[in-house]
Amino acid sequence: MKETIDFLPLKGTDYIEFYVGNSKQAAFFYQTAFGFQPLAFAGLETGLSDRSSYVLQQGKIRLVLTSSLNGENEISRHAMKHGDGVKVIALWVDDATKAWEETTSRGADSYMAPTTTADDNGEVITSGIRIYGETVHVFVERKNYNGVFLPGYIPWETSYKTEPTGLKYVDHMVGNVGWGEMNKWVDFYAEVMGFNQLISFDDKDISTEFTALMSKVMSNGNERIKFPINEPAEGAKKSQVEEYLDFYGTSGVQHIALETDDILQTVTTLKDRGIDFLEIPDDYYEVVKERVGEIDETVDSLKKLGILVDRDEEGYLLQIFTKPLVDRPTLFFEIIQRKGAKSFGKGNFKALFEAIELEQGKRGTL
Ligand code: FE2
């Protein structure tokens, strides 16, 4: 095997920043429903005049919810054009200057040149590059920082606390890109960021009677970061990816998959707290044992919650998908528990897409 040097070593996902219409209320939603814990805040009280950001954490997952305090800036324009959505996928690195130099020298479009910010707790270097649509990667070098999140943020003190729901870390984040653009972004992740292609699905794998899409999964060297890239494919009716693009207005993040060690408990709690999941027809469960063989869970317990199961050579996985988390049919979460399997639930695509089409039918967008 050829020895290659990883020119962009990534330690993990640092944070995911959403631009939203109302960060205070969005924070309350992710806190109340998903059990994210209050971590940090920046806004008028910290000297900012144009924005407020709430930072929440659960396990290794950090969400930043940012909204504009006026109608004039980039954040309000973004929120109006796209609705609430992911702006920044931040990646934790040892050297944000080198990450920016390596990627921009390979053709990445700069979003932010390396910038040092500091406060009493030390300093952080951040830099950034543009990816699909208006989404960006920010590289975060925090080895000389001991503060709660980033310089400029203060601890978010609140007496309102909710129990966590067992979410541990980001398993993967999926991008929806435009017609014929999948390979352009696959090449971007390969050439500009040094990622490898793990898997490819074509429209024969991922199609139903009505709609289709194609997907390739890109991963960094240590496989901590996995980015499937979807594009719509021709079908008899409108692809779910096309519906996303129509409503988001451009390419963007479609779903964030969050890992749990106990999906039965996590999903039970999320349902109790009002989160809606895609509904899977009962007949899915009639053949599930034949398809995946022995599993630790009872089929009844999965059926009761609508959890899907799939197997590959290395083990199996359990997964479930929320309905869109925002007004537009764009962003959703996947909850996933891996029991050895490293794949993405190919055996579930048909059942899943039929469930999505049921929802598209209700929205009149199929
Ligand atoms: Fe996924």
XYZ file of C-alpha atoms and ligand atoms in Angstrom:
367
model
C 0.000 0.000 0.000
C 1.219 3.450 -0.876
C 2.224 5.534 2.127
C 0.563 8.907 1.986
C 0.923 11.853 4.300
C -2.362 13.337 5.483
C -1.805 16.998 4.599
C -5.006 17.971 6.445
C -5.109 16.064 9.747
C -8.524 16.597 11.362
C -9.145 15.816 15.018
C -12.926 15.909 14.747
C -15.928 18.158 14.248
C -15.389 21.274 16.369
C -18.848 22.829 16.084
C -21.754 23.233 13.687
C -23.125 26.770 13.325
C -26.652 27.384 12.133
C -27.816 30.779 10.898
C -31.379 31.060 12.185
C -34.178 33.611 12.387
C -34.293 33.628 16.185
C -31.336 32.134 18.039
C -32.921 32.466 21.470
C -35.925 30.366 20.528
C -33.882 27.905 18.451
C -31.605 27.367 21.461
C -34.631 26.629 23.620
C -35.785 24.010 21.083
C -32.475 22.138 20.900
C -32.131 22.390 24.672
C -35.665 21.262 25.483
C -36.243 18.624 22.833
C -32.764 17.196 22.224
C -31.233 17.775 25.655
C -28.306 19.932 24.527
C -26.705 21.719 27.481
C -26.135 25.482 27.679
C -22.451 26.292 27.151
C -21.702 29.811 25.924
C -23.255 33.023 24.684
C -22.245 36.111 22.712
C -24.462 39.090 21.923
C -25.336 42.588 23.096
C -24.207 41.746 26.631
C -20.731 40.829 25.382
C -20.337 43.917 23.220
C -21.654 42.623 19.889
C -24.097 44.951 18.149
C -25.327 42.937 15.180
C -25.767 39.318 16.249
C -26.430 36.880 19.046
C -25.078 33.340 19.336
C -26.035 30.593 21.750
C -23.702 27.595 22.051
C -25.016 24.230 23.241
C -23.221 20.969 23.857
C -24.040 17.306 24.321
C -21.276 14.715 24.369
C -18.795 15.967 21.760
C -21.490 17.698 19.700
C -21.430 21.499 19.810
C -24.145 23.543 18.109
C -23.872 27.309 17.631
C -27.150 29.103 16.872
C -26.633 32.564 15.459
C -29.148 35.190 14.417
C -28.925 38.780 13.264
C -30.006 41.743 15.363
C -30.792 43.838 12.277
C -32.064 43.415 8.729
C -28.867 44.543 7.068
C -26.201 41.938 7.568
C -25.031 38.654 6.077
C -26.796 36.601 8.741
C -30.243 38.119 8.145
C -29.791 37.833 4.381
C -28.770 34.175 4.759
C -31.714 33.401 7.039
C -34.182 35.077 4.692
C -32.835 33.327 1.602
C -32.351 29.829 2.993
C -34.421 29.656 6.161
C -32.698 28.242 9.232
C -29.767 26.136 8.090
C -26.155 25.142 8.553
C -23.639 27.860 7.690
C -20.427 26.486 9.239
C -19.084 22.953 9.593
C -16.110 23.694 11.843
C -13.231 21.226 11.957
C -10.831 20.879 14.867
C -7.178 21.034 13.793
C -3.731 21.413 15.350
C -2.713 24.102 12.873
C -5.397 26.326 11.339
C -2.850 28.333 9.350
C -1.442 25.241 7.676
C -4.964 23.843 7.074
C -5.876 27.051 5.237
C -2.601 27.125 3.258
C -2.837 23.452 2.246
C -6.447 23.747 1.079
C -6.304 27.145 -0.620
C -3.094 26.183 -2.431
C -5.020 23.187 -3.805
C -7.803 25.379 -5.104
C -10.164 26.067 -2.183
C -11.869 29.447 -2.190
C -10.899 31.318 1.002
C -13.691 32.299 3.393
C -11.405 33.674 6.098
C -7.611 33.999 6.171
C -5.994 32.726 9.400
C -7.088 35.038 12.227
C -5.999 35.080 15.868
C -8.507 36.033 18.551
C -7.695 36.161 22.242
C -9.101 36.846 25.670
C -8.034 36.148 29.262
C -8.262 32.415 28.592
C -5.756 32.327 25.779
C -5.916 32.478 22.009
C -7.556 30.669 19.137
C -6.587 30.691 15.478
C -9.383 30.203 12.953
C -9.406 30.147 9.162
C -11.991 29.082 6.630
C -12.775 27.901 3.118
C -15.983 27.845 1.099
C -17.706 24.594 0.128
C -21.030 23.918 -1.636
C -23.728 26.598 -1.747
C -23.057 29.191 0.943
C -21.711 26.629 3.403
C -18.161 26.936 4.751
C -15.563 24.980 6.693
C -13.885 26.838 9.529
C -10.641 25.325 10.860
C -10.286 25.813 14.620
C -6.918 25.639 16.401
C -7.625 25.788 20.126
C -4.567 24.216 21.750
C -3.681 27.517 23.461
C -7.173 28.198 24.748
C -8.858 27.273 28.035
C -12.100 29.248 27.772
C -15.586 27.866 27.539
C -15.874 28.055 23.729
C -14.090 30.767 21.738
C -12.716 34.217 22.639
C -15.591 36.682 22.888
C -18.023 34.161 24.344
C -19.042 34.074 27.993
C -20.461 31.102 29.883
C -24.202 30.883 29.266
C -25.674 30.859 32.762
C -29.256 29.688 33.035
C -31.271 27.936 35.680
C -33.195 26.047 32.977
C -31.644 22.603 32.537
C -32.865 19.572 30.622
C -31.666 15.996 30.769
C -29.368 14.938 27.893
C -30.839 12.366 25.486
C -27.720 10.230 25.026
C -26.294 11.903 21.903
C -22.504 11.451 21.780
C -20.868 12.753 18.615
C -21.424 13.609 14.955
C -21.278 10.423 12.887
C -21.634 12.061 9.464
C -23.054 15.156 7.778
C -24.721 14.981 4.386
C -24.589 17.668 1.712
C -27.211 18.003 -1.020
C -25.720 19.505 -4.180
C -27.242 20.459 -7.535
C -27.850 18.397 -10.658
C -24.585 16.943 -11.983
C -22.495 18.486 -9.177
C -21.826 15.423 -7.015
C -18.549 14.512 -8.699
C -17.323 18.100 -8.591
C -17.649 18.056 -4.779
C -16.287 14.513 -4.508
C -13.225 15.749 -6.418
C -13.045 18.811 -4.147
C -12.917 16.669 -1.004
C -10.388 14.320 -2.631
C -8.044 16.900 -4.150
C -8.415 19.933 -1.885
C -8.907 18.164 1.458
C -7.219 14.786 0.856
C -10.343 12.738 1.612
C -10.982 9.230 0.280
C -14.168 7.875 -1.217
C -15.670 5.211 1.042
C -18.820 4.258 -0.829
C -20.834 5.115 -3.897
C -24.551 4.654 -4.487
C -26.080 5.188 -7.882
C -29.655 5.740 -8.840
C -30.250 1.977 -9.092
C -29.458 1.652 -5.371
C -31.384 4.708 -4.348
C -34.589 4.881 -6.249
C -38.215 4.095 -5.720
C -41.031 4.026 -8.178
C -41.002 7.809 -8.153
C -37.720 9.438 -7.222
C -34.001 8.886 -7.263
C -30.722 10.276 -6.048
C -27.038 9.462 -6.262
C -24.585 9.591 -3.394
C -20.876 9.201 -2.658
C -19.373 9.149 0.810
C -16.106 11.022 1.383
C -14.008 10.533 4.503
C -10.809 12.009 5.916
C -7.724 9.927 6.687
C -8.672 8.846 10.220
C -12.356 8.444 9.201
C -13.567 10.684 12.010
C -15.122 13.004 9.441
C -17.553 11.543 6.906
C -19.393 13.621 4.344
C -21.842 11.874 2.021
C -22.643 14.070 -1.004
C -26.039 13.642 -2.706
C -27.297 14.871 -6.034
C -30.774 14.399 -7.478
C -31.326 11.822 -10.234
C -34.102 11.608 -12.801
C -37.227 9.832 -11.630
C -40.913 9.847 -12.483
C -41.476 12.555 -9.874
C -39.474 15.111 -7.940
C -36.442 13.810 -6.026
C -36.213 14.665 -2.333
C -32.854 16.301 -3.109
C -34.522 18.527 -5.698
C -37.201 19.469 -3.155
C -34.399 20.443 -0.745
C -32.658 22.561 -3.389
C -35.927 24.313 -4.303
C -36.585 25.296 -0.699
C -33.036 25.971 0.489
C -32.332 27.931 -2.669
C -28.906 26.352 -3.200
C -26.754 23.403 -2.149
C -26.466 22.848 1.601
C -26.438 20.480 4.545
C -29.345 18.027 4.400
C -28.859 16.037 7.574
C -26.620 15.618 10.570
C -26.273 12.079 11.920
C -25.785 11.933 15.688
C -24.483 8.799 17.396
C -26.049 7.299 20.525
C -25.085 4.203 22.545
C -28.732 3.413 23.243
C -31.039 4.288 20.391
C -34.119 2.769 22.051
C -33.735 5.075 25.042
C -32.732 8.133 22.985
C -35.652 7.838 20.568
C -38.163 7.096 23.337
C -37.079 10.300 25.083
C -37.069 12.389 21.902
C -40.590 11.216 21.041
C -41.776 12.062 24.564
C -40.346 15.546 24.062
C -42.260 16.089 20.841
C -39.798 15.229 18.062
C -41.498 13.742 14.984
C -39.791 10.965 13.051
C -40.476 9.530 9.614
C -43.053 6.785 9.878
C -42.070 3.380 8.573
C -44.765 1.016 7.259
C -45.368 -2.070 9.415
C -44.496 -4.470 6.588
C -40.856 -3.284 6.828
C -40.621 -5.228 10.090
C -42.151 -8.423 8.731
C -39.023 -9.251 6.748
C -36.405 -7.500 8.860
C -35.167 -10.654 10.659
C -34.615 -12.452 7.361
C -32.696 -9.491 6.001
C -30.401 -8.726 8.955
C -30.333 -11.947 10.998
C -29.816 -11.990 14.774
C -29.753 -8.655 16.555
C -29.733 -7.714 20.240
C -33.012 -5.796 20.055
C -36.476 -7.264 19.641
C -38.202 -6.481 16.359
C -41.195 -5.274 18.371
C -39.137 -2.653 20.205
C -37.808 -1.311 16.892
C -41.244 -1.378 15.262
C -42.824 0.489 18.152
C -40.398 3.388 17.636
C -39.964 3.104 13.853
C -36.225 2.378 14.053
C -34.570 0.949 10.938
C -31.845 -1.702 10.940
C -29.257 -2.724 8.357
C -26.290 -5.069 8.240
C -22.955 -5.074 6.427
C -19.893 -7.374 6.572
C -18.730 -5.866 9.858
C -21.907 -5.711 11.909
C -25.201 -3.886 11.955
C -26.561 -0.422 12.578
C -29.789 1.072 13.856
C -31.017 4.394 12.515
C -34.017 6.721 12.407
C -34.682 10.071 10.763
C -36.535 13.070 12.128
C -38.961 15.026 10.013
C -37.529 18.431 8.991
C -36.466 20.439 12.065
C -37.226 23.790 10.461
C -40.177 25.300 8.561
C -38.833 24.425 5.134
C -38.417 20.753 4.115
C -34.638 21.047 4.349
C -32.622 20.137 7.454
C -33.185 17.033 9.580
C -31.304 14.853 12.076
C -30.530 11.164 11.854
C -30.077 9.269 15.112
C -27.711 6.327 14.621
C -26.316 3.516 16.747
C -23.539 1.457 15.205
C -23.014 -2.108 16.297
C -19.980 -2.818 14.158
C -21.366 -1.664 10.820
C -19.454 1.141 9.129
C -21.926 1.649 6.282
C -24.890 4.004 5.939
C -28.011 1.841 5.811
C -28.263 1.068 2.114
C -30.772 -1.715 2.841
C -33.097 0.922 4.307
C -33.062 3.371 1.438
C -36.199 2.062 -0.230
C -38.333 2.040 2.948
C -36.899 5.373 3.953
C -37.513 7.098 0.654
C -41.048 5.802 0.495
C -41.592 7.353 3.925
C -40.103 10.645 2.682
C -42.339 10.539 -0.401
C -45.361 10.131 1.838
C -44.342 13.415 3.495
C -43.583 15.061 0.135
C -47.074 14.052 -0.985
C -48.554 15.852 2.036
C -46.500 18.938 1.158
C -47.578 18.805 -2.482
C -43.940 18.719 -3.633
C -43.664 15.214 -5.061
Fe -27.201 9.593 7.088
